[in-house]
Structure formats: C-alpha cells, structure tokens
mmCIF file of C-alpha atoms in Angstrom:
data_model
loop_
_atom_site.group_PDB
_atom_site.id
_atom_site.type_symbol
_atom_site.label_atom_id
_atom_site.label_comp_id
_atom_site.label_asym_id
_atom_site.label_seq_id
_atom_site.Cartn_x
_atom_site.Cartn_y
_atom_site.Cartn_z
ATOM 1 C CA ARG A 1 42.820 -31.945 29.779
ATOM 2 C CA LEU A 2 40.170 -30.588 32.148
ATOM 3 C CA LEU A 3 42.728 -28.183 33.604
ATOM 4 C CA GLY A 4 43.688 -27.198 30.058
ATOM 5 C CA VAL A 5 40.081 -26.222 29.356
ATOM 6 C CA ALA A 6 39.995 -24.249 32.613
ATOM 7 C CA ARG A 7 43.200 -22.350 31.837
ATOM 8 C CA ARG A 8 41.961 -21.533 28.335
ATOM 9 C CA MET A 9 38.772 -20.069 29.824
ATOM 10 C CA THR A 10 40.778 -17.678 31.999
ATOM 11 C CA SER A 11 43.230 -16.734 29.232
ATOM 12 C CA GLU A 12 40.352 -15.900 26.852
ATOM 13 C CA ALA A 13 38.918 -13.542 29.450
ATOM 14 C CA GLU A 14 42.324 -11.897 29.981
ATOM 15 C CA VAL A 15 42.786 -11.363 26.224
ATOM 16 C CA SER A 16 39.373 -9.728 26.045
ATOM 17 C CA GLY A 17 40.539 -7.128 28.559
ATOM 18 C CA GLY A 18 37.194 -7.236 30.327
ATOM 19 C CA ALA A 19 35.273 -6.219 27.237
ATOM 20 C CA ALA A 20 31.637 -7.129 26.791
ATOM 21 C CA PRO A 21 30.844 -10.582 25.330
ATOM 22 C CA SER A 22 30.897 -10.787 21.543
ATOM 23 C CA THR A 23 27.276 -11.993 21.554
ATOM 24 C CA PRO A 24 25.108 -9.200 22.958
ATOM 25 C CA PRO A 25 22.887 -10.207 25.882
ATOM 26 C CA SER A 26 19.199 -10.504 25.141
ATOM 27 C CA VAL A 27 18.400 -8.140 28.003
ATOM 28 C CA LYS A 28 20.723 -5.460 29.318
ATOM 29 C CA LEU A 29 19.400 -2.919 31.793
ATOM 30 C CA ALA A 30 21.200 -0.092 33.545
ATOM 31 C CA VAL A 31 19.347 -0.457 36.830
ATOM 32 C CA ASP A 32 21.218 2.271 38.691
ATOM 33 C CA GLU A 33 23.619 5.137 38.206
ATOM 34 C CA VAL A 34 26.882 4.189 36.537
ATOM 35 C CA ALA A 35 28.705 4.480 39.870
ATOM 36 C CA SER A 36 26.623 1.648 41.285
ATOM 37 C CA GLY A 37 27.234 -0.686 38.370
ATOM 38 C CA LEU A 38 25.333 -2.529 35.724
ATOM 39 C CA ALA A 39 23.153 -5.611 36.072
ATOM 40 C CA VAL A 40 23.159 -7.981 33.104
ATOM 41 C CA LEU A 41 20.932 -10.980 32.375
ATOM 42 C CA ARG A 42 21.789 -13.197 29.420
ATOM 43 C CA THR A 43 19.323 -16.020 28.915
ATOM 44 C CA ALA A 44 19.323 -18.934 26.519
ATOM 45 C CA ARG A 45 15.553 -19.203 26.918
ATOM 46 C CA SER A 46 12.999 -16.439 26.566
ATOM 47 C CA CYS A 47 13.258 -13.824 29.283
ATOM 48 C CA GLU A 48 10.325 -11.648 30.300
ATOM 49 C CA VAL A 49 10.736 -8.146 31.677
ATOM 50 C CA ALA A 50 8.233 -6.085 33.662
ATOM 51 C CA ILE A 51 8.741 -2.577 35.059
ATOM 52 C CA GLY A 52 6.363 -1.197 37.660
ATOM 53 C CA LEU A 53 5.254 2.401 38.048
ATOM 54 C CA ASP A 54 7.399 2.533 41.202
ATOM 55 C CA GLY A 55 10.478 1.619 39.145
ATOM 56 C CA VAL A 56 10.768 -1.980 40.354
ATOM 57 C CA VAL A 57 12.163 -4.155 37.540
ATOM 58 C CA ALA A 58 11.492 -7.906 37.268
ATOM 59 C CA LEU A 59 13.423 -10.164 34.881
ATOM 60 C CA VAL A 60 12.140 -13.741 34.726
ATOM 61 C CA ALA A 61 12.945 -16.920 32.810
ATOM 62 C CA ALA A 62 10.397 -19.406 34.140
ATOM 63 C CA ARG A 63 7.960 -22.265 33.743
ATOM 64 C CA LEU A 64 5.422 -21.549 36.475
ATOM 65 C CA ASP A 65 3.054 -24.128 37.949
ATOM 66 C CA GLU A 66 -0.225 -23.350 39.716
ATOM 67 C CA ARG A 67 -0.472 -19.978 37.991
ATOM 68 C CA ALA A 68 -4.221 -19.702 38.600
ATOM 69 C CA SER A 69 -3.779 -20.314 42.326
ATOM 70 C CA LEU A 70 -0.943 -17.781 42.560
ATOM 71 C CA ALA A 71 -2.960 -15.150 40.656
ATOM 72 C CA ALA A 72 -6.000 -15.734 42.887
ATOM 73 C CA ARG A 73 -3.906 -15.249 46.019
ATOM 74 C CA LEU A 74 -2.595 -11.983 44.581
ATOM 75 C CA GLY A 75 -5.979 -10.839 43.265
ATOM 76 C CA VAL A 76 -4.682 -10.341 39.706
ATOM 77 C CA ASP A 77 -5.509 -11.741 36.272
ATOM 78 C CA ALA A 78 -4.005 -15.195 35.631
ATOM 79 C CA ALA A 79 -3.411 -14.134 32.002
ATOM 80 C CA LEU A 80 -0.591 -11.822 33.107
ATOM 81 C CA GLY A 81 2.901 -12.699 31.889
ATOM 82 C CA ASP A 82 5.359 -14.399 34.223
ATOM 83 C CA ALA A 83 7.297 -11.195 34.929
ATOM 84 C CA GLU A 84 4.129 -9.181 35.630
ATOM 85 C CA LEU A 85 2.758 -11.922 37.891
ATOM 86 C CA LEU A 86 5.963 -12.142 39.930
ATOM 87 C CA LEU A 87 6.214 -8.358 40.079
ATOM 88 C CA ALA A 88 2.771 -8.367 41.728
ATOM 89 C CA GLY A 89 4.019 -11.112 44.042
ATOM 90 C CA TYR A 90 7.022 -9.018 45.040
ATOM 91 C CA ARG A 91 4.725 -6.187 46.098
ATOM 92 C CA ARG A 92 2.852 -8.647 48.347
ATOM 93 C CA TRP A 93 5.712 -10.723 49.798
ATOM 94 C CA SER A 94 8.848 -8.655 49.096
ATOM 95 C CA ALA A 95 12.023 -10.782 49.436
ATOM 96 C CA ALA A 96 9.934 -13.798 50.552
ATOM 97 C CA LEU A 97 8.433 -14.079 47.031
ATOM 98 C CA PRO A 98 10.493 -17.102 45.819
ATOM 99 C CA GLY A 99 9.081 -19.262 48.602
ATOM 100 C CA GLU A 100 5.554 -18.636 47.289
ATOM 101 C CA VAL A 101 6.307 -19.692 43.694
ATOM 102 C CA VAL A 102 6.006 -23.233 42.302
ATOM 103 C CA GLY A 103 7.872 -24.162 39.126
ATOM 104 C CA ASP A 104 11.266 -23.821 37.466
ATOM 105 C CA PHE A 105 12.551 -20.265 37.416
ATOM 106 C CA ALA A 106 15.413 -17.789 37.464
ATOM 107 C CA LEU A 107 14.264 -14.481 38.943
ATOM 108 C CA VAL A 108 15.970 -11.107 39.305
ATOM 109 C CA LEU A 109 14.342 -8.028 40.874
ATOM 110 C CA TRP A 110 15.729 -4.518 41.199
ATOM 111 C CA ASP A 111 14.046 -2.305 43.806
ATOM 112 C CA PRO A 112 15.264 1.298 43.407
ATOM 113 C CA ALA A 113 13.608 2.492 46.620
ATOM 114 C CA GLU A 114 15.440 -0.159 48.671
ATOM 115 C CA ARG A 115 18.459 -0.033 46.350
ATOM 116 C CA ARG A 116 18.390 -3.825 46.427
ATOM 117 C CA LEU A 117 19.107 -6.405 43.737
ATOM 118 C CA LEU A 118 17.416 -9.730 44.504
ATOM 119 C CA CYS A 119 18.344 -12.963 42.685
ATOM 120 C CA ALA A 120 16.692 -16.371 43.171
ATOM 121 C CA VAL A 121 16.317 -19.744 41.466
ATOM 122 C CA ASP A 122 13.902 -22.621 42.034
ATOM 123 C CA PRO A 123 14.575 -25.313 44.676
ATOM 124 C CA GLN A 124 15.759 -27.890 42.101
ATOM 125 C CA GLY A 125 18.187 -25.496 40.404
ATOM 126 C CA ILE A 126 16.618 -25.834 36.938
ATOM 127 C CA GLY A 127 16.870 -22.074 36.591
ATOM 128 C CA LEU A 128 20.456 -20.777 36.524
ATOM 129 C CA LEU A 129 21.877 -17.507 37.807
ATOM 130 C CA PHE A 130 25.457 -16.411 38.431
ATOM 131 C CA THR A 131 26.677 -13.211 40.104
ATOM 132 C CA ALA A 132 29.933 -11.306 40.294
ATOM 133 C CA GLU A 133 31.006 -8.219 42.202
ATOM 134 C CA LEU A 134 32.942 -6.121 39.725
ATOM 135 C CA PRO A 135 36.258 -4.356 40.425
ATOM 136 C CA THR A 136 34.498 -1.051 39.698
ATOM 137 C CA GLY A 137 32.137 -1.629 42.626
ATOM 138 C CA GLY A 138 29.125 -2.761 40.649
ATOM 139 C CA VAL A 139 27.252 -6.053 40.513
ATOM 140 C CA ALA A 140 26.689 -8.193 37.426
ATOM 141 C CA PHE A 141 24.411 -11.194 37.021
ATOM 142 C CA ALA A 142 23.800 -13.642 34.188
ATOM 143 C CA SER A 143 22.256 -17.022 33.511
ATOM 144 C CA HIS A 144 25.614 -18.239 32.152
ATOM 145 C CA PRO A 145 29.180 -17.763 33.477
ATOM 146 C CA THR A 146 30.738 -16.707 30.159
ATOM 147 C CA PRO A 147 29.647 -13.021 30.049
ATOM 148 C CA LEU A 148 30.699 -12.631 33.697
ATOM 149 C CA ARG A 149 34.110 -14.134 32.938
ATOM 150 C CA HIS A 150 34.569 -11.443 30.283
ATOM 151 C CA LEU A 151 33.413 -8.687 32.619
ATOM 152 C CA LEU A 152 35.881 -9.737 35.332
ATOM 153 C CA GLY A 153 38.728 -9.592 32.807
ATOM 154 C CA ASP A 154 42.156 -9.544 34.453
ATOM 155 C CA GLU A 155 40.556 -10.147 37.876
ATOM 156 C CA LEU A 156 39.410 -13.638 36.824
ATOM 157 C CA ARG A 157 41.292 -16.465 38.568
ATOM 158 C CA LEU A 158 40.748 -20.203 38.733
ATOM 159 C CA ASP A 159 39.575 -21.619 42.052
ATOM 160 C CA THR A 160 42.066 -24.488 42.231
ATOM 161 C CA GLU A 161 40.528 -25.879 45.428
ATOM 162 C CA ILE A 162 37.145 -26.302 43.729
ATOM 163 C CA LEU A 163 38.767 -27.980 40.720
ATOM 164 C CA ALA A 164 40.681 -30.367 42.985
ATOM 165 C CA ARG A 165 37.568 -31.246 44.982
ATOM 166 C CA TYR A 166 35.614 -31.758 41.759
ATOM 167 C CA LEU A 167 38.230 -34.123 40.330
ATOM 168 C CA CYS A 168 38.305 -36.052 43.625
ATOM 169 C CA ARG A 169 34.476 -36.228 43.737
ATOM 170 C CA LEU A 170 34.375 -34.388 47.072
ATOM 171 C CA PRO A 171 31.332 -32.290 48.051
ATOM 172 C CA THR A 172 31.556 -28.548 47.409
ATOM 173 C CA GLU A 173 29.552 -25.540 48.467
ATOM 174 C CA PRO A 174 26.743 -25.176 45.885
ATOM 175 C CA SER A 175 27.365 -21.461 45.347
ATOM 176 C CA ARG A 176 31.047 -21.791 44.431
ATOM 177 C CA THR A 177 32.171 -22.074 40.810
ATOM 178 C CA SER A 178 35.507 -22.867 39.182
ATOM 179 C CA PHE A 179 36.410 -19.165 39.269
ATOM 180 C CA VAL A 180 37.202 -16.935 42.239
ATOM 181 C CA GLY A 181 34.676 -14.101 42.563
ATOM 182 C CA LEU A 182 32.086 -15.723 40.305
ATOM 183 C CA ARG A 183 29.280 -17.293 42.329
ATOM 184 C CA ARG A 184 26.250 -19.401 41.510
ATOM 185 C CA VAL A 185 22.851 -18.703 43.080
ATOM 186 C CA ALA A 186 22.325 -22.014 44.874
ATOM 187 C CA PRO A 187 19.015 -23.898 44.460
ATOM 188 C CA GLY A 188 16.338 -22.819 46.914
ATOM 189 C CA THR A 189 18.168 -19.655 47.987
ATOM 190 C CA THR A 190 17.935 -15.922 47.442
ATOM 191 C CA VAL A 191 20.979 -13.690 47.038
ATOM 192 C CA ALA A 192 20.448 -10.005 47.768
ATOM 193 C CA PHE A 193 22.865 -7.136 47.070
ATOM 194 C CA GLN A 194 22.347 -3.890 48.967
ATOM 195 C CA LEU A 195 23.791 -1.128 46.789
ATOM 196 C CA ARG A 196 24.336 1.569 49.388
ATOM 197 C CA ASP A 197 27.447 3.387 50.524
ATOM 198 C CA GLY A 198 30.146 2.010 48.268
ATOM 199 C CA SER A 199 30.697 -1.738 47.840
ATOM 200 C CA PRO A 200 27.582 -3.919 47.522
ATOM 201 C CA ARG A 201 26.637 -5.853 50.657
ATOM 202 C CA ARG A 202 25.752 -9.478 49.810
ATOM 203 C CA THR A 203 23.376 -11.598 51.901
ATOM 204 C CA VAL A 204 22.234 -15.171 51.218
ATOM 205 C CA GLN A 205 19.078 -16.739 52.608
ATOM 206 C CA ARG A 206 17.611 -20.208 52.090
ATOM 207 C CA TYR A 207 13.881 -20.042 51.391
ATOM 208 C CA TRP A 208 13.226 -23.763 50.738
ATOM 209 C CA ASP A 209 14.111 -26.791 52.853
ATOM 210 C CA LEU A 210 12.758 -30.297 52.445
ATOM 211 C CA SER A 211 12.729 -30.872 56.204
ATOM 212 C CA SER A 212 10.230 -28.000 56.651
ATOM 213 C CA PHE A 213 7.470 -29.966 54.917
ATOM 214 C CA PRO A 214 5.036 -31.881 57.161
ATOM 215 C CA ARG A 215 5.382 -35.666 57.171
ATOM 216 C CA LEU A 216 2.655 -37.333 55.116
ATOM 217 C CA GLN A 217 0.764 -39.957 57.117
ATOM 218 C CA LEU A 218 -1.352 -42.434 55.136
ATOM 219 C CA ARG A 219 -3.036 -45.670 56.152
ATOM 220 C CA SER A 220 -1.358 -48.270 53.961
ATOM 221 C CA PRO A 221 1.583 -48.876 51.586
ATOM 222 C CA GLU A 222 -0.896 -48.909 48.694
ATOM 223 C CA GLU A 223 -2.005 -45.365 49.544
ATOM 224 C CA TYR A 224 1.616 -44.195 49.587
ATOM 225 C CA LEU A 225 2.194 -45.772 46.182
ATOM 226 C CA GLU A 226 -0.886 -44.104 44.752
ATOM 227 C CA ALA A 227 0.065 -40.726 46.245
ATOM 228 C CA TYR A 228 3.564 -40.996 44.761
ATOM 229 C CA ARG A 229 2.205 -42.081 41.364
ATOM 230 C CA SER A 230 -0.226 -39.152 41.365
ATOM 231 C CA ALA A 231 2.517 -36.639 42.242
ATOM 232 C CA LEU A 232 4.860 -38.030 39.565
ATOM 233 C CA GLU A 233 2.107 -38.007 36.930
ATOM 234 C CA ARG A 234 1.242 -34.405 37.776
ATOM 235 C CA ALA A 235 4.917 -33.390 37.483
ATOM 236 C CA VAL A 236 5.315 -35.127 34.104
ATOM 237 C CA THR A 237 2.086 -33.599 32.744
ATOM 238 C CA ARG A 238 3.196 -30.113 33.724
ATOM 239 C CA ARG A 239 6.569 -30.508 32.071
ATOM 240 C CA ILE A 240 5.464 -31.971 28.734
ATOM 241 C CA GLY A 241 3.183 -28.980 28.142
ATOM 242 C CA GLY A 242 0.495 -28.890 25.478
ATOM 243 C CA GLU A 243 2.542 -28.506 22.302
ATOM 244 C CA GLY A 244 5.967 -29.033 20.778
ATOM 245 C CA ILE A 245 8.270 -32.034 20.547
ATOM 246 C CA VAL A 246 9.367 -33.480 23.911
ATOM 247 C CA ALA A 247 12.540 -35.591 24.164
ATOM 248 C CA ILE A 248 13.126 -38.128 26.945
ATOM 249 C CA ALA A 249 16.534 -39.426 28.036
ATOM 250 C CA GLN A 250 15.622 -43.111 27.913
ATOM 251 C CA SER A 251 17.063 -46.241 29.497
ATOM 252 C CA GLY A 252 15.680 -49.576 30.578
ATOM 253 C CA GLY A 253 15.454 -48.446 34.197
ATOM 254 C CA LEU A 254 12.453 -47.668 36.349
ATOM 255 C CA ASP A 255 12.915 -43.882 36.438
ATOM 256 C CA SER A 256 12.896 -42.955 32.750
ATOM 257 C CA ALA A 257 10.517 -45.823 31.911
ATOM 258 C CA SER A 258 7.975 -44.384 34.359
ATOM 259 C CA ILE A 259 8.320 -40.928 32.805
ATOM 260 C CA LEU A 260 7.803 -42.281 29.279
ATOM 261 C CA GLY A 261 4.827 -44.394 30.332
ATOM 262 C CA LEU A 262 3.086 -41.549 32.144
ATOM 263 C CA ALA A 263 3.746 -39.084 29.312
ATOM 264 C CA ALA A 264 2.350 -41.530 26.731
ATOM 265 C CA ARG A 265 -0.648 -42.336 28.908
ATOM 266 C CA GLY A 266 -1.383 -38.609 29.128
ATOM 267 C CA GLY A 267 -1.898 -38.470 25.352
ATOM 268 C CA ALA A 268 1.460 -36.971 24.369
ATOM 269 C CA GLY A 269 2.664 -40.092 22.517
ATOM 270 C CA PRO A 270 2.943 -38.529 19.012
ATOM 271 C CA ARG A 271 5.019 -35.649 20.409
ATOM 272 C CA LEU A 272 7.457 -37.856 22.376
ATOM 273 C CA ARG A 273 10.996 -38.630 21.192
ATOM 274 C CA PRO A 274 12.615 -41.031 23.689
ATOM 275 C CA ILE A 275 16.361 -41.314 23.045
ATOM 276 C CA TYR A 276 18.444 -44.274 24.189
ATOM 277 C CA VAL A 277 22.241 -44.055 24.069
ATOM 278 C CA ALA A 278 23.706 -47.558 24.043
ATOM 279 C CA PRO A 279 26.865 -47.637 26.218
ATOM 280 C CA LEU A 280 30.106 -49.043 24.848
ATOM 281 C CA GLU A 281 30.321 -51.616 27.666
ATOM 282 C CA ALA A 282 28.224 -54.654 26.750
ATOM 283 C CA SER A 283 27.493 -55.353 30.424
ATOM 284 C CA CYS A 284 25.661 -52.014 30.680
ATOM 285 C CA ASP A 285 23.626 -52.407 27.492
ATOM 286 C CA GLU A 286 19.884 -52.189 28.159
ATOM 287 C CA SER A 287 18.763 -52.446 24.520
ATOM 288 C CA GLU A 288 16.616 -55.524 25.174
ATOM 289 C CA LEU A 289 14.755 -53.797 27.994
ATOM 290 C CA VAL A 290 14.309 -50.667 25.860
ATOM 291 C CA THR A 291 12.853 -52.773 23.028
ATOM 292 C CA GLN A 292 10.345 -54.332 25.436
ATOM 293 C CA LEU A 293 9.460 -50.865 26.755
ATOM 294 C CA GLU A 294 9.002 -49.589 23.191
ATOM 295 C CA GLY A 295 6.505 -52.351 22.437
ATOM 296 C CA HIS A 296 4.660 -51.889 25.726
ATOM 297 C CA VAL A 297 4.240 -48.104 25.476
ATOM 298 C CA GLY A 298 3.819 -47.925 21.700
ATOM 299 C CA VAL A 299 6.295 -45.074 21.205
ATOM 300 C CA PRO A 300 9.391 -45.673 19.017
ATOM 301 C CA VAL A 301 12.729 -45.138 20.763
ATOM 302 C CA LEU A 302 15.597 -43.464 18.896
ATOM 303 C CA GLU A 303 18.995 -45.099 19.463
ATOM 304 C CA ARG A 304 22.345 -43.305 19.410
ATOM 305 C CA ARG A 305 25.970 -43.945 20.301
ATOM 306 C CA PRO A 306 27.845 -42.042 23.055
ATOM 307 C CA ALA A 307 29.717 -38.915 22.058
ATOM 308 C CA ALA A 308 33.529 -39.043 21.962
ATOM 309 C CA ASP A 309 35.180 -38.305 25.320
ATOM 310 C CA LEU A 310 37.392 -35.404 24.233
ATOM 311 C CA GLU A 311 34.675 -33.870 22.084
ATOM 312 C CA THR A 312 32.308 -34.061 25.048
ATOM 313 C CA LEU A 313 34.863 -32.393 27.306
ATOM 314 C CA ARG A 314 35.144 -29.475 24.894
ATOM 315 C CA ARG A 315 31.434 -29.142 24.157
ATOM 316 C CA VAL A 316 30.318 -29.394 27.798
ATOM 317 C CA GLY A 317 32.849 -26.722 28.759
ATOM 318 C CA GLU A 318 31.412 -24.411 26.108
ATOM 319 C CA ALA A 319 27.832 -25.185 27.137
ATOM 320 C CA VAL A 320 28.139 -24.683 30.893
ATOM 321 C CA GLY A 321 30.927 -22.086 30.910
ATOM 322 C CA GLU A 322 33.010 -24.107 33.391
ATOM 323 C CA PRO A 323 35.454 -27.028 33.139
ATOM 324 C CA ARG A 324 33.262 -30.036 33.904
ATOM 325 C CA TYR A 325 33.454 -33.754 33.172
ATOM 326 C CA LEU A 326 31.848 -36.905 34.656
ATOM 327 C CA ASP A 327 31.670 -40.480 33.414
ATOM 328 C CA HIS A 328 28.112 -40.188 32.080
ATOM 329 C CA PHE A 329 28.694 -36.945 30.133
ATOM 330 C CA PRO A 330 29.288 -38.665 26.727
ATOM 331 C CA ILE A 331 25.862 -40.324 27.063
ATOM 332 C CA ALA A 332 24.161 -37.156 28.343
ATOM 333 C CA TRP A 333 25.673 -35.039 25.560
ATOM 334 C CA SER A 334 24.584 -37.548 22.923
ATOM 335 C CA VAL A 335 21.025 -37.320 24.306
ATOM 336 C CA LEU A 336 21.148 -33.528 24.049
ATOM 337 C CA GLU A 337 22.378 -33.714 20.461
ATOM 338 C CA GLY A 338 19.602 -36.204 19.627
ATOM 339 C CA ALA A 339 16.977 -33.962 21.219
ATOM 340 C CA ARG A 340 18.171 -31.000 19.199
ATOM 341 C CA ALA A 341 18.177 -33.040 15.978
ATOM 342 C CA ALA A 342 14.590 -34.144 16.711
ATOM 343 C CA GLY A 343 13.481 -30.512 17.086
ATOM 344 C CA ALA A 344 12.581 -30.946 20.762
ATOM 345 C CA THR A 345 11.870 -27.885 22.862
ATOM 346 C CA ARG A 346 11.903 -29.825 26.154
ATOM 347 C CA LEU A 347 13.944 -32.709 27.534
ATOM 348 C CA LEU A 348 12.756 -34.925 30.371
ATOM 349 C CA THR A 349 15.187 -37.190 32.157
ATOM 350 C CA GLY A 350 15.094 -39.856 34.836
ATOM 351 C CA LEU A 351 18.786 -39.253 35.476
ATOM 352 C CA TYR A 352 19.582 -39.150 39.208
ATOM 353 C CA GLY A 353 16.198 -40.666 40.005
ATOM 354 C CA ASP A 354 17.984 -43.067 42.327
ATOM 355 C CA LEU A 355 19.012 -40.062 44.420
ATOM 356 C CA VAL A 356 15.410 -39.604 45.556
ATOM 357 C CA SER A 357 14.231 -43.224 45.592
ATOM 358 C CA GLY A 358 16.140 -46.015 47.272
ATOM 359 C CA SER A 359 19.311 -46.132 49.322
ATOM 360 C CA VAL A 360 21.435 -43.413 47.698
ATOM 361 C CA PRO A 361 19.928 -40.461 49.674
ATOM 362 C CA ALA A 362 21.707 -41.791 52.772
ATOM 363 C CA SER A 363 24.954 -40.317 51.404
ATOM 364 C CA ALA A 364 23.546 -36.792 51.781
ATOM 365 C CA TRP A 365 20.706 -37.175 54.294
ATOM 366 C CA LEU A 366 22.650 -38.871 57.107
ATOM 367 C CA PRO A 367 25.515 -36.328 57.201
ATOM 368 C CA SER A 368 22.976 -33.506 57.415
ATOM 369 C CA LEU A 369 21.454 -35.156 60.486
ATOM 370 C CA LEU A 370 24.871 -35.418 62.138
ATOM 371 C CA ARG A 371 25.653 -31.782 61.370
ATOM 372 C CA ALA A 372 22.371 -30.882 63.098
ATOM 373 C CA HIS A 373 23.336 -33.119 66.072
ATOM 374 C CA ALA A 374 20.163 -35.167 65.513
ATOM 375 C CA TRP A 375 21.828 -38.329 66.813
ATOM 376 C CA ALA A 376 18.667 -40.319 67.534
ATOM 377 C CA THR A 377 17.196 -39.647 64.098
ATOM 378 C CA TRP A 378 20.533 -40.470 62.443
ATOM 379 C CA TRP A 379 20.590 -43.867 64.168
ATOM 380 C CA ALA A 380 16.950 -44.581 63.289
ATOM 381 C CA GLU A 381 17.523 -43.708 59.625
ATOM 382 C CA LEU A 382 20.476 -46.085 59.136
ATOM 383 C CA PRO A 383 19.685 -48.780 56.547
ATOM 384 C CA ARG A 384 18.828 -52.123 58.115
ATOM 385 C CA THR A 385 19.139 -54.416 55.107
ATOM 386 C CA SER A 386 22.578 -55.761 56.054
ATOM 387 C CA HIS A 387 25.218 -55.184 58.714
ATOM 388 C CA TRP A 388 27.862 -54.348 56.077
ATOM 389 C CA ARG A 389 25.672 -51.770 54.338
ATOM 390 C CA MET A 390 24.742 -50.187 57.661
ATOM 391 C CA LEU A 391 28.419 -49.964 58.706
ATOM 392 C CA ARG A 392 29.463 -48.563 55.319
ATOM 393 C CA THR A 393 26.739 -45.894 55.382
ATOM 394 C CA ALA A 394 27.510 -44.966 58.987
ATOM 395 C CA LEU A 395 31.225 -44.545 58.274
ATOM 396 C CA GLY A 396 30.477 -42.616 55.096
ATOM 397 C CA SER A 397 28.242 -40.140 56.897
ATOM 398 C CA ILE A 398 30.758 -39.593 59.700
ATOM 399 C CA ARG A 399 33.563 -39.095 57.171
ATOM 400 C CA SER A 400 31.698 -36.230 55.530
ATOM 401 C CA LEU A 401 31.344 -34.186 58.718
ATOM 402 C CA PRO A 402 33.105 -30.784 58.549
ATOM 403 C CA THR A 403 35.530 -31.879 61.310
ATOM 404 C CA SER A 404 36.387 -35.164 59.597
ATOM 405 C CA GLU A 405 38.138 -33.804 56.525
ATOM 406 C CA PRO A 406 40.892 -31.896 58.386
ATOM 407 C CA LEU A 407 41.411 -34.944 60.605
ATOM 408 C CA LEU A 408 41.688 -37.291 57.622
ATOM 409 C CA ARG A 409 44.080 -34.872 55.912
ATOM 410 C CA HIS A 410 46.199 -34.684 59.094
ATOM 411 C CA ARG A 411 46.352 -38.501 59.266
ATOM 412 C CA GLY A 412 47.291 -38.733 55.592
#
C-alpha cells in the first residue's frame, strides 16, 4: 500500500504535465532572468520577505531565539522582522549566517551580485526546505515536496532504493527523498546553487555539529541535573510563546511529562491542551500514569483513540508529500488532529526524547566514532551496564559502517 501511494504521487505529477500546483504558492519570486530559472517558496506557515537596496532577497519562515542578542551583534533594531534581521546578518556573515542564528527556521537568500541561491534549515530540521534542478536549467525550492513534484513533471521518478531502505528501517542520507532529483536540505546544512554559465552548480556545507561544542565540566551530578533542567525549561518557555493555545503530545513517560510540568509551572496552564492517545494494546496503556500526572500538574488531559492505519497512511502521504509510514504514525496523527480541533497554534512533543537521553544514542553515536577512526573513544563510550548490552551495541555499530553493508549483502 505504501508503494501504491508512491506510484500515485508520480502518476499525478505526470498527468499534470509539469504544470504549476493548483494551489498558488504564498510567495513566488522571479529571482533571475527566465533563462536561469525560477525560485519558488511555498510555506504552510507565515513567510517573511525582505529585499535589500542591493537586490539581495531573503525569504524566511522562522521562530528565532535570542533576537535581542543577534540584533545587538549586528547593530540593528531588535524590532526588525525576521527577514530583515537575517538580511542584515547575511551582509555581516555571508554564507556563514545560519551558524549564527538560534531557533527554528527555513531560510532562502538570493544574491544577484554573486548569482547565488542559498538555502538553509535549523540544526534540528524543524524548518523544511526541498530543492530540485529543473530540466530547463533552473532551480526550484519549496517547503513541501508537492509543488516540486509538479514542476518536475515527466522527469519525476521514484527512488526505489530509498523506499526499500525505508521499509527495511535502514539508515539513509538525510538529503535524499523518495523521488530522484528532489532533495531535502538536511538539518544543520546549507545548500548553495551558483547560477553561472549554464547548469547550476550545487554545493553542500554543514554549519552545525554537536561535536564542535566544548564539553561542559561541572563539579557534581546535582549541578549537571540543574544545568539540564534549566536548559530544558528555557527551551519549553521559548516554544510555548506568550499567547495562543499550545498542544502537547502527552504520555505517562518522563519526556512529555517534564514538558507539561515545566510549561504549567511557567504560567501557561490555561493555554495548554495535553493530548493522550491510548494505544490499542492494553500492555502499552499509560492511562493510569496520565491520570496521576493530570492531578499533579492541575491541567486536564484530553484523551483520544489512534487513527485508522490506512487512513493514516493516506493522510500522512498528503501531509508530507512523500510515502511514509511507521508504527507510531496512527498515534501521532491522532495527536495532530486533536491539536487542530483544540485550536492550537503550536504542538510540543516529547517524542524521540529517548534518542537524546539514555542508551539509544549509541546506535548513532558509536558508528560515527568508528567512521572517524576514533577507536579509543569508541571503546570508552561502550555501555558498561551488562556484557550482553555492550556486545550488542558493539556489533550494531560495526554493522552500520559503510564497508559492512556490501559485505553483509555479499554474504547473504
């Protein structure tokens, strides 16, 4: 059924004959002569546009943190809009601008003097951008794959390798999508197109890397706990904002419970709409824990049932513009529907919190150490809780090396 959704996506684009999407994009700018193509940004959220006297164009969909600090460093008024602020930042830092910005953002800049189109998203990938090099020689970009699928028309083809790897839960390159020629701007990277002398020249550069941050050295475990609590509270406060309904994907676990508790403690209780989706499997039901949390925090929790599997498959495909399905999607989609019904403008989630706290990071962190040939660090970072867990993690990290997959395929 997933492949059926994928084939339908390509056939719809072929029928359209490469015509423009039926829904007009909110922003459509001819940034160069027709021969050099058209750049398109279609955003679900509000998109700000700023055009400098030198012709530089900035298109931004963002939630910026530390605006006052950024404005002070640039010597401009903090009351400027996001696009104007980042346009000033581009004049200071040029292509290095994304590394100076804190927040969630999708950013596109066109520099006519350099004839360069620069695309970037935040390190967590909250902002979304997709790019495609058109058969006519131009470049198109959008915050959703659908308009680019229509623009590619008959050139659009499924990337069967990506679909196979996705179905087998194998890692994939973050910039690849389910369609050949349609790429995603990976989190923490910039993608630049140089529009000179015929076909655009594409370069990708990573501007953010967790390993580049200095190691924090404190005196006691209690100080680490307090530092982590302070950072989490600051992140939650920034994301709930000062107005509007805020939904929270709720469970009985530590991650979402911490988010709800901190948001309520910050005075946002009346604006919060925590949503708990009770799973069909009784062994996974956390209703009792959610009830205890509700009484402790003093914020009522809305309860829903998971969405139907096939309905979720269809709706998620429409929402993300790609054939996608994972086990938790019926719960996640039900949360989204509940948030929309509650009139929420923001949704906070503790989903994937275990990827950054606990043992799960070993599945990604250890292979990266091996790829960098950091053997001593890899050995030191192996979990020590049990011999079986250490062996399993070690084998898992070795298996994911680039040289391991061809060897495993050769051995059947």
